[in-house]
Short mmCIF file of C-alpha atoms and ligand atoms in Angstrom, two decimals:
data_model
loop_
_atom_site.label_atom_id
_atom_site.label_comp_id
_atom_site.label_asym_id
_atom_site.label_seq_id
_atom_site.Cartn_x
_atom_site.Cartn_y
_atom_site.Cartn_z
CA MET A 112 21.85 18.13 11.09
CA PRO A 113 19.81 14.99 11.20
CA ALA A 114 17.30 13.64 8.76
CA TYR A 115 15.27 10.61 9.78
CA ALA A 116 13.59 8.31 7.30
CA VAL A 117 10.36 6.49 8.11
CA LEU A 118 9.97 3.65 5.64
CA GLY A 119 7.38 1.00 4.85
CA ALA A 120 9.09 -2.28 5.72
CA GLN A 121 6.64 -4.75 4.15
CA TRP A 122 4.10 -4.38 1.30
CA GLY A 123 2.87 -0.94 2.33
CA ASP A 124 -0.09 -0.10 4.60
CA GLU A 125 2.02 -0.61 7.74
CA GLY A 126 0.55 2.48 9.40
CA LYS A 127 3.29 4.98 8.54
CA GLY A 128 0.83 7.90 8.59
CA LYS A 129 0.16 7.51 12.29
CA ILE A 130 3.87 7.18 13.08
CA VAL A 131 4.88 10.22 11.01
CA ASP A 132 2.15 12.29 12.68
CA PHE A 133 3.43 11.10 16.07
CA LEU A 134 7.09 11.90 15.30
CA ALA A 135 6.42 15.18 13.46
CA LYS A 136 6.00 16.95 16.78
CA ASP A 137 9.80 17.33 16.82
CA ALA A 138 10.31 17.97 13.11
CA ARG A 139 10.90 21.22 11.26
CA ILE A 140 10.18 19.56 7.91
CA VAL A 141 8.20 16.50 6.87
CA ALA A 142 8.99 15.52 3.28
CA ARG A 143 7.33 12.89 1.10
CA PHE A 144 9.91 11.42 -1.28
CA ALA A 145 8.24 8.82 -3.51
CA GLY A 146 4.96 7.51 -4.86
CA GLY A 147 1.85 9.56 -5.35
CA ASN A 148 -1.82 9.29 -4.52
CA ASN A 149 -1.60 5.50 -4.70
CA ALA A 150 -0.71 5.87 -1.01
CA GLY A 151 -3.30 6.19 1.73
CA HIS A 152 -2.08 7.54 5.05
CA THR A 153 -4.52 7.59 7.94
CA VAL A 154 -4.07 9.86 10.94
CA VAL A 155 -6.32 9.88 14.01
CA ASN A 156 -5.64 12.56 16.60
CA ASP A 157 -7.54 15.06 18.74
CA GLN A 158 -8.49 16.99 15.58
CA GLY A 159 -10.29 13.99 14.08
CA LYS A 160 -9.67 11.24 11.57
CA PHE A 161 -7.92 12.12 8.30
CA SER A 162 -6.96 10.12 5.23
CA PHE A 163 -4.26 11.59 3.04
CA HIS A 164 -2.97 10.40 -0.27
CA LEU A 165 -0.42 13.09 -0.99
CA ILE A 166 -0.11 15.60 1.80
CA PRO A 167 2.69 14.76 4.23
CA CYS A 168 1.50 13.79 7.70
CA GLY A 169 3.23 16.73 9.40
CA VAL A 170 0.27 19.05 8.80
CA PHE A 171 -1.02 18.89 12.37
CA TRP A 172 2.09 20.44 13.90
CA PRO A 173 2.26 24.19 13.29
CA GLN A 174 6.08 24.29 13.22
CA ALA A 175 6.31 21.66 10.48
CA LEU A 176 6.75 22.59 6.85
CA ASN A 177 5.34 19.91 4.55
CA VAL A 178 7.35 19.18 1.44
CA ILE A 179 6.37 17.17 -1.61
CA GLY A 180 9.72 16.08 -2.97
CA ASN A 181 10.94 15.68 -6.53
CA GLY A 182 10.56 11.90 -6.25
CA VAL A 183 6.80 12.14 -5.88
CA VAL A 184 4.42 12.00 -8.85
CA LEU A 185 1.78 14.57 -8.16
CA ASP A 186 -1.85 14.64 -9.26
CA PRO A 187 -2.59 18.34 -8.73
CA ASP A 188 -6.37 17.79 -8.47
CA VAL A 189 -5.81 15.43 -5.53
CA LEU A 190 -3.41 17.79 -3.76
CA LEU A 191 -5.74 20.78 -4.17
CA GLU A 192 -8.67 18.74 -2.91
CA GLU A 193 -6.70 17.69 0.17
CA ILE A 194 -5.64 21.28 0.87
CA ASP A 195 -9.30 22.41 0.53
CA ASP A 196 -10.58 19.59 2.74
CA LEU A 197 -8.11 20.47 5.48
CA GLU A 198 -9.07 24.12 5.25
CA ALA A 199 -12.76 23.22 5.50
CA ARG A 200 -11.88 21.40 8.74
CA GLY A 201 -10.15 24.46 10.12
CA ILE A 202 -6.54 23.54 9.29
CA ASP A 203 -4.88 26.11 7.04
CA ILE A 204 -1.66 24.79 5.52
CA SER A 205 -1.28 27.33 2.71
CA GLU A 206 1.89 28.73 4.29
CA ARG A 207 3.21 25.30 5.28
CA ILE A 208 3.36 23.35 2.05
CA VAL A 209 6.01 23.32 -0.67
CA VAL A 210 5.94 21.31 -3.89
CA SER A 211 9.32 20.66 -5.51
CA GLU A 212 9.69 22.31 -8.91
CA ARG A 213 11.13 19.01 -10.03
CA ALA A 214 8.16 16.82 -9.04
CA HIS A 215 6.49 15.20 -12.04
CA LEU A 216 2.77 15.64 -12.64
CA ILE A 217 0.25 12.89 -13.14
CA MET A 218 -1.57 14.00 -16.28
CA PRO A 219 -5.10 12.93 -17.29
CA TYR A 220 -3.64 10.56 -19.90
CA HIS A 221 -1.56 8.78 -17.25
CA VAL A 222 -4.72 7.75 -15.42
CA MET A 223 -6.27 6.55 -18.71
CA LEU A 224 -3.13 4.61 -19.66
CA ASP A 225 -2.96 2.96 -16.23
CA GLU A 226 -6.48 1.59 -16.67
CA LEU A 227 -5.99 0.62 -20.32
CA ALA A 228 -2.71 -1.18 -19.59
CA GLU A 229 -4.20 -3.05 -16.63
CA SER A 230 -7.15 -4.35 -18.64
CA ALA A 231 -4.82 -5.32 -21.49
CA ARG A 232 -2.75 -7.41 -19.04
CA GLY A 233 -5.76 -9.63 -18.31
CA ASP A 234 -4.83 -12.40 -15.86
CA ALA A 235 -1.31 -10.97 -15.55
CA ARG A 236 -2.61 -7.68 -14.16
CA ILE A 237 -0.62 -6.05 -11.37
CA GLY A 238 -3.66 -4.80 -9.49
CA THR A 239 -2.52 -1.17 -9.61
CA THR A 240 -4.43 1.52 -7.80
CA GLY A 241 -5.43 3.02 -11.17
CA LYS A 242 -4.09 6.45 -10.26
CA GLY A 243 -1.68 6.81 -13.19
CA ILE A 244 1.46 6.13 -11.15
CA GLY A 245 3.25 3.72 -13.51
CA PRO A 246 2.65 5.76 -16.69
CA ALA A 247 3.76 8.98 -14.95
CA TYR A 248 7.06 7.41 -13.83
CA ALA A 249 7.46 5.83 -17.29
CA ASP A 250 7.20 9.29 -18.88
CA LYS A 251 9.68 10.64 -16.32
CA ALA A 252 12.21 7.98 -17.35
CA ALA A 253 11.43 8.53 -21.05
CA ARG A 254 12.01 12.27 -20.55
CA THR A 255 8.50 13.06 -21.76
CA GLY A 256 7.15 14.09 -18.36
CA VAL A 257 5.62 17.39 -17.28
CA ARG A 258 7.01 18.82 -14.06
CA ALA A 259 5.65 21.25 -11.50
CA ALA A 260 8.13 23.88 -12.78
CA ASP A 261 6.42 23.69 -16.18
CA LEU A 262 3.29 25.15 -14.59
CA LEU A 263 5.25 28.32 -13.83
CA ASP A 264 5.67 29.09 -17.54
CA ILE A 265 2.59 27.64 -19.11
CA GLU A 266 3.13 29.15 -22.58
CA ALA A 267 6.54 27.47 -22.86
CA LEU A 268 4.81 24.15 -22.20
CA ILE A 269 2.59 24.36 -25.33
CA PRO A 270 4.92 22.89 -27.99
CA ARG A 271 6.19 20.14 -25.66
CA LEU A 272 2.69 19.18 -24.62
CA GLN A 273 1.55 19.08 -28.26
CA ASN A 274 4.39 16.72 -29.01
CA ILE A 275 3.74 14.51 -25.98
CA LEU A 276 0.02 14.32 -26.73
CA GLU A 277 0.55 13.38 -30.35
CA TYR A 278 2.57 10.34 -29.28
CA THR A 279 0.39 9.48 -26.27
CA ASN A 280 -2.84 9.70 -28.24
CA ALA A 281 -1.39 7.35 -30.84
CA VAL A 282 -0.70 4.83 -28.06
CA ILE A 283 -4.15 5.31 -26.51
CA THR A 284 -6.03 4.90 -29.80
CA LYS A 285 -3.85 2.55 -31.84
CA VAL A 286 -2.46 0.23 -29.16
CA TYR A 287 -5.40 0.16 -26.74
CA GLY A 288 -8.36 1.31 -28.90
CA GLY A 289 -9.15 4.08 -26.40
CA ASP A 290 -10.39 7.63 -27.02
CA ALA A 291 -7.88 10.38 -27.72
CA LEU A 292 -7.64 13.33 -25.32
CA SER A 293 -7.88 16.81 -26.86
CA PHE A 294 -5.00 19.22 -26.43
CA ASP A 295 -7.41 21.90 -25.18
CA TYR A 296 -8.72 19.68 -22.41
CA VAL A 297 -5.23 18.82 -21.14
CA PHE A 298 -3.87 22.34 -21.52
CA ASP A 299 -6.89 23.89 -19.74
CA LYS A 300 -6.19 21.54 -16.84
CA CYS A 301 -2.56 22.71 -16.76
CA ARG A 302 -3.66 26.34 -16.85
CA SER A 303 -6.04 25.92 -13.91
CA TRP A 304 -3.42 23.95 -11.94
CA SER A 305 -0.92 26.68 -12.69
CA GLU A 306 -3.18 29.34 -11.19
CA ARG A 307 -3.78 27.49 -7.95
CA LEU A 308 -0.56 25.56 -7.50
CA ALA A 309 2.00 28.26 -8.38
CA PRO A 310 2.25 29.68 -4.83
CA TYR A 311 3.27 26.27 -3.49
CA ILE A 312 5.91 25.42 -6.10
CA GLY A 313 9.46 26.11 -4.97
CA PRO A 314 13.07 24.95 -4.54
CA ALA A 315 12.31 22.11 -2.14
CA GLU A 316 15.87 20.72 -2.13
CA LYS A 317 17.28 24.08 -1.08
CA ILE A 318 14.71 24.49 1.69
CA VAL A 319 15.29 21.01 3.09
CA ASN A 320 19.09 21.35 2.98
CA GLN A 321 18.89 24.75 4.67
CA ALA A 322 16.87 23.22 7.51
CA LEU A 323 19.53 20.51 7.88
CA ALA A 324 22.28 23.14 7.88
CA ASP A 325 20.37 24.96 10.65
CA GLY A 326 20.40 21.78 12.72
CA ASP A 327 16.67 21.14 12.42
CA ASN A 328 15.05 17.71 12.31
CA VAL A 329 13.78 16.59 8.91
CA LEU A 330 11.49 13.60 8.59
CA LEU A 331 11.58 11.77 5.27
CA GLU A 332 8.14 10.22 4.94
CA GLY A 333 7.92 6.99 2.99
CA ALA A 334 4.95 5.64 1.09
CA GLN A 335 4.37 2.00 0.06
CA GLY A 336 7.03 -0.46 1.26
CA VAL A 337 10.25 -2.32 0.44
CA LEU A 338 8.49 -5.23 -1.21
CA LEU A 339 6.72 -2.87 -3.63
CA ASP A 340 10.03 -1.20 -4.57
CA LEU A 341 10.68 -1.10 -8.32
CA ASP A 342 14.16 -2.61 -7.87
CA HIS A 343 14.01 -4.55 -4.63
CA GLY A 344 10.37 -5.61 -4.50
CA THR A 345 8.49 -8.54 -5.95
CA TYR A 346 8.82 -7.35 -9.55
CA PRO A 347 6.67 -7.00 -11.65
CA PHE A 348 4.05 -6.85 -8.85
CA VAL A 349 5.49 -3.60 -7.55
CA THR A 350 4.95 0.11 -7.79
CA SER A 351 7.05 2.26 -10.10
CA SER A 352 9.17 4.15 -7.57
CA ASN A 353 11.77 3.39 -4.90
CA PRO A 354 10.17 3.48 -1.43
CA THR A 355 13.50 2.24 0.00
CA ILE A 356 16.24 4.32 1.62
CA GLY A 357 18.00 5.23 -1.63
CA GLY A 358 14.72 6.69 -2.88
CA ALA A 359 14.53 8.87 0.24
CA SER A 360 17.80 10.55 -0.64
CA VAL A 361 17.11 10.91 -4.37
CA GLY A 362 13.45 11.84 -3.92
CA VAL A 363 14.07 14.89 -1.75
CA GLY A 364 17.60 15.81 -2.83
CA VAL A 365 19.45 15.24 0.45
CA SER A 366 22.79 13.54 0.80
CA PRO A 367 22.64 10.09 2.45
CA THR A 368 25.22 11.41 4.96
CA HIS A 369 22.45 13.52 6.55
CA ILE A 370 20.26 10.51 7.28
CA GLU A 371 20.96 9.61 10.87
CA GLY A 372 18.02 7.34 11.59
CA ILE A 373 16.30 4.82 9.33
CA THR A 374 13.10 3.48 10.81
CA GLY A 375 11.29 0.51 9.35
CA VAL A 376 7.58 0.42 10.06
CA PHE A 377 6.34 -3.17 10.34
CA LYS A 378 2.82 -4.34 10.95
CA ALA A 379 2.57 -7.10 13.58
CA TYR A 380 1.31 -9.38 10.81
CA THR A 381 1.44 -9.06 7.00
CA THR A 382 -0.90 -7.56 4.42
CA ARG A 383 -0.77 -6.99 0.71
CA VAL A 384 -3.14 -5.42 -1.83
CA GLY A 385 -3.03 -6.30 -5.49
CA THR A 386 -1.61 -9.45 -7.05
CA GLY A 387 1.75 -11.20 -6.60
CA PRO A 388 3.06 -13.82 -4.16
CA LEU A 389 2.47 -13.56 -0.40
CA PRO A 390 4.13 -16.60 1.23
CA THR A 391 2.41 -16.40 4.63
CA GLU A 392 -1.05 -15.63 3.22
CA LEU A 393 -3.96 -16.88 5.32
CA THR A 394 -6.84 -17.85 3.08
CA ASP A 395 -8.77 -19.45 5.96
CA ALA A 396 -11.02 -18.21 8.75
CA THR A 397 -8.05 -16.82 10.71
CA GLY A 398 -7.21 -14.53 7.78
CA GLU A 399 -10.83 -13.43 7.55
CA THR A 400 -10.90 -12.75 11.31
CA ILE A 401 -7.78 -10.57 11.12
CA ARG A 402 -9.10 -8.70 8.06
CA GLU A 403 -12.40 -7.96 9.77
CA LEU A 404 -10.90 -7.14 13.18
CA ALA A 405 -8.34 -4.80 11.63
CA GLN A 406 -10.63 -3.52 8.89
CA GLU A 407 -7.96 -4.33 6.33
CA PHE A 408 -9.47 -2.60 3.33
CA GLY A 409 -7.42 -0.23 1.16
CA THR A 410 -7.54 3.48 2.08
CA THR A 411 -7.14 4.42 -1.59
CA THR A 412 -9.15 1.75 -3.41
CA GLY A 413 -11.32 0.12 -0.71
CA ARG A 414 -10.07 -3.31 -1.88
CA PRO A 415 -9.84 -6.06 0.77
CA ARG A 416 -6.21 -6.56 1.74
CA ARG A 417 -4.73 -10.05 1.70
CA VAL A 418 -3.61 -11.06 5.19
CA GLY A 419 -0.88 -13.34 6.55
CA TRP A 420 1.28 -14.05 9.59
CA PHE A 421 4.44 -11.99 10.19
CA ASP A 422 7.03 -13.00 7.60
CA ALA A 423 10.50 -12.70 9.16
CA VAL A 424 12.23 -13.89 5.98
CA ALA A 425 10.78 -10.90 4.12
CA ALA A 426 11.44 -8.68 7.16
CA LYS A 427 15.12 -9.64 7.32
CA TYR A 428 15.46 -8.92 3.61
CA SER A 429 13.77 -5.55 4.19
CA ALA A 430 16.31 -4.78 6.94
CA LEU A 431 19.15 -5.81 4.63
CA ILE A 432 18.04 -3.37 1.93
CA ASN A 433 17.26 -0.43 4.22
CA GLY A 434 19.74 -0.89 7.08
CA TYR A 435 17.28 0.03 9.82
CA THR A 436 18.56 1.74 12.92
CA SER A 437 15.18 1.17 14.55
CA ALA A 438 11.82 -0.44 13.95
CA VAL A 439 8.23 0.37 14.73
CA LEU A 440 5.67 -2.36 15.24
CA THR A 441 2.09 -1.35 14.47
CA ARG A 442 -1.31 -2.95 15.04
CA LEU A 443 -0.14 -5.27 17.80
CA ASP A 444 -3.63 -4.94 19.30
CA VAL A 445 -5.12 -6.77 16.30
CA LEU A 446 -3.51 -9.98 17.57
CA ASP A 447 -5.12 -9.64 21.03
CA GLY A 448 -7.09 -12.73 21.99
CA PHE A 449 -5.49 -15.27 19.65
CA GLU A 450 -4.57 -18.48 21.48
CA THR A 451 -1.31 -18.68 19.56
CA VAL A 452 0.48 -16.40 17.09
CA ARG A 453 2.89 -17.39 14.34
CA ILE A 454 6.04 -16.01 12.79
CA CYS A 455 7.48 -17.37 9.55
CA THR A 456 11.20 -17.88 10.13
CA HIS A 457 12.15 -19.88 7.01
CA TYR A 458 10.88 -20.94 3.63
CA ILE A 459 10.99 -24.40 2.09
CA THR A 460 11.88 -24.02 -1.57
CA GLU A 461 10.46 -26.06 -4.44
CA ASP A 462 13.35 -28.55 -4.19
CA GLY A 463 12.79 -29.09 -0.47
CA ALA A 464 15.64 -26.94 0.89
CA GLN A 465 15.12 -24.79 3.97
CA THR A 466 16.24 -21.18 3.54
CA ASP A 467 15.94 -17.77 5.11
CA ASP A 468 16.87 -16.03 1.85
CA PHE A 469 14.16 -14.02 0.12
CA PRO A 470 14.08 -15.15 -3.54
CA GLY A 471 14.68 -12.57 -6.28
CA GLY A 472 12.19 -14.03 -8.74
CA VAL A 473 8.44 -14.09 -8.23
CA ALA A 474 8.14 -17.57 -9.75
CA ALA A 475 10.42 -18.95 -7.02
CA LEU A 476 8.75 -16.87 -4.30
CA GLY A 477 5.34 -18.12 -5.41
CA LYS A 478 6.47 -21.72 -4.82
CA VAL A 479 7.99 -21.45 -1.33
CA ARG A 480 6.22 -22.88 1.70
CA PRO A 481 6.49 -20.98 4.97
CA VAL A 482 7.96 -22.60 8.11
CA PHE A 483 6.31 -21.16 11.20
CA GLU A 484 7.36 -20.73 14.78
CA GLU A 485 4.31 -20.79 17.07
CA MET A 486 4.21 -18.65 20.17
CA PRO A 487 1.64 -18.33 22.95
CA GLY A 488 -0.88 -15.53 22.43
CA TRP A 489 -2.09 -13.17 25.11
CA ASP A 490 -5.58 -12.85 26.61
CA ARG A 491 -5.05 -9.48 28.32
CA PRO A 492 -5.50 -6.76 25.67
CA THR A 493 -2.65 -4.64 24.37
CA ALA A 494 -5.19 -2.24 22.84
CA SER A 495 -4.58 1.35 24.03
CA VAL A 496 -1.66 0.35 26.28
CA ARG A 497 0.87 3.22 26.51
CA ARG A 498 3.69 1.82 28.64
CA TYR A 499 5.93 -1.06 27.66
CA GLU A 500 5.75 -2.61 31.11
CA ASP A 501 1.94 -2.73 30.85
CA LEU A 502 2.02 -5.02 27.83
CA PRO A 503 1.20 -8.67 28.59
CA GLU A 504 4.34 -10.75 28.91
CA ALA A 505 3.49 -12.96 25.92
CA ALA A 506 3.06 -9.85 23.76
CA ARG A 507 6.45 -8.58 24.90
CA ARG A 508 7.97 -11.94 24.00
CA TYR A 509 6.41 -11.67 20.54
CA VAL A 510 7.92 -8.19 20.08
CA ASP A 511 11.30 -9.45 21.37
CA ARG A 512 11.31 -12.33 18.93
CA ILE A 513 10.55 -10.02 15.98
CA GLN A 514 13.26 -7.66 17.16
CA GLU A 515 15.72 -10.54 17.30
CA LEU A 516 14.79 -11.76 13.83
CA ILE A 517 15.00 -8.38 12.09
CA GLY A 518 18.16 -7.43 13.98
CA CYS A 519 17.26 -3.96 15.21
CA PRO A 520 15.41 -2.56 18.23
CA VAL A 521 11.67 -1.97 18.18
CA ASP A 522 11.47 1.59 19.50
CA ILE A 523 7.76 2.26 19.10
CA ILE A 524 4.78 -0.06 19.40
CA SER A 525 1.40 1.06 18.17
CA THR A 526 -1.56 -0.29 20.11
CA GLY A 527 -4.42 1.53 18.37
CA PRO A 528 -5.15 4.06 15.62
CA HIS A 529 -5.12 7.19 17.82
CA ARG A 530 -1.87 9.17 18.11
CA ASP A 531 -1.89 8.57 21.87
CA GLU A 532 -2.25 4.80 21.60
CA THR A 533 1.50 4.45 21.32
CA VAL A 534 4.21 2.83 23.43
CA MET A 535 7.50 4.69 23.19
CA VAL A 536 10.15 2.14 24.09
CA ARG A 537 13.11 4.41 23.30
CA ALA A 538 13.36 7.94 21.89
CA MET A 539 14.20 7.76 18.22
CA MET A 540 14.99 11.35 17.30
CA GLU A 541 17.24 13.96 18.81
CA VAL A 542 15.06 16.79 20.10
P1 IMP B 122 0.50 1.37 -8.46
O1 IMP B 122 1.47 1.96 -7.50
O2 IMP B 122 -0.86 2.02 -8.44
O3 IMP B 122 1.06 1.27 -9.85
O4 IMP B 122 0.23 -0.16 -8.01
C1 IMP B 122 1.25 -1.16 -8.09
C2 IMP B 122 1.13 -2.15 -6.92
O5 IMP B 122 1.46 -1.47 -5.72
C3 IMP B 122 -0.27 -2.70 -6.70
O6 IMP B 122 -0.16 -4.02 -6.20
C4 IMP B 122 -0.85 -1.81 -5.62
O7 IMP B 122 -1.87 -2.45 -4.89
C5 IMP B 122 0.39 -1.57 -4.78
N1 IMP B 122 0.35 -0.31 -4.02
C6 IMP B 122 0.57 0.92 -4.48
N2 IMP B 122 0.48 1.82 -3.50
C7 IMP B 122 0.22 1.15 -2.38
C8 IMP B 122 0.05 1.53 -1.01
O8 IMP B 122 0.14 2.69 -0.61
N3 IMP B 122 -0.19 0.51 -0.14
C9 IMP B 122 -0.25 -0.79 -0.52
N4 IMP B 122 -0.11 -1.19 -1.77
C10 IMP B 122 0.14 -0.23 -2.71
#
């Protein structure tokens, strides 16, 4: 009865979409468990190039049911648009998508509050994606959220929504000086969502657990990454959910005992969008070269991503939190042609001590200096290589060193954006 989790192991944008699409061939269910449309998952396969923000990346395999778990915050407009776009491209998923009744909705005022709060933060802004994620999770924790199940009995929602709006409008107008939202506008939105979304809303936990009881493979699809985790990330420069392994269990409603494989997806270097410390950041021409070569611009916001060398201190911490049973290394091809490549193995702290501990406070993290190990690069390309033995030896040594530092085997190496540009070193799932 195995579930397998595929988790972002750095600051998000590691290329999880491609990996989930690749692995979903053998899955009965692909379930998103956290985050919302702040994520951007890109899939390139024989059917074309697709960018998803909400829809799980199992949609290209007809046997796979795609579940949006209770841990996700869902903007219904975005989901409906993605379903329509897929249909327009000849992929009908109407029978293959389930939204948990317990998933919270991103309401129009959440998007407004996200923008208002960011501008009020001034220089201390987080650099959020502006999609309403933080305010939606804040309402969930405050028990003033609206859930998918509420769309199934829209009349019962009226008094609660009136109450919520009264408070929220006071915050919008009196704290931030923004414009109040009318009840009619918000309720009409809920009514139209209710009409279109109702067929997809269901008991996701029951469905996923039934598949596990039947012995089917379930993929738990992560969004964002460990270092953006609300608890374990570089707080406050984090997202508002738990993209780590605990979030996978809570966010779909499966017992941790079902999770047989925990895969950390690492990029062969490091990127980050938004503000907050990034110890190995390259602000020089090398960073610019990597950004341009790899087209490191956000799928959701288009913002240029900050780029750095592989940070093994952060990676080891990521492995500590998630307990990986395997790793995936993506975008190795981006490093093709560099004379040398670097891995950060230690930090030097403000008081001059060398450490491989990842600091808990952002002030301390912002002051560390990275210590690099330099390794020979490779002049023969890894791009599009599909067999491990065809990788240049120096590239294999780079992979080996990363494997050694994070303490778990690299089972898949991605050498290009297309599904087929993948080196399978070792099978990760039982088939
Ligand atoms: P929020 O999730 O929109 O509130 O943004 C909080 C922080 O997480 C910001 O630094 C965002 O840039 C970052 N973030 C959120 N989602 C992603 C993602 O999918 N990839 C990379 N960074 C993300």
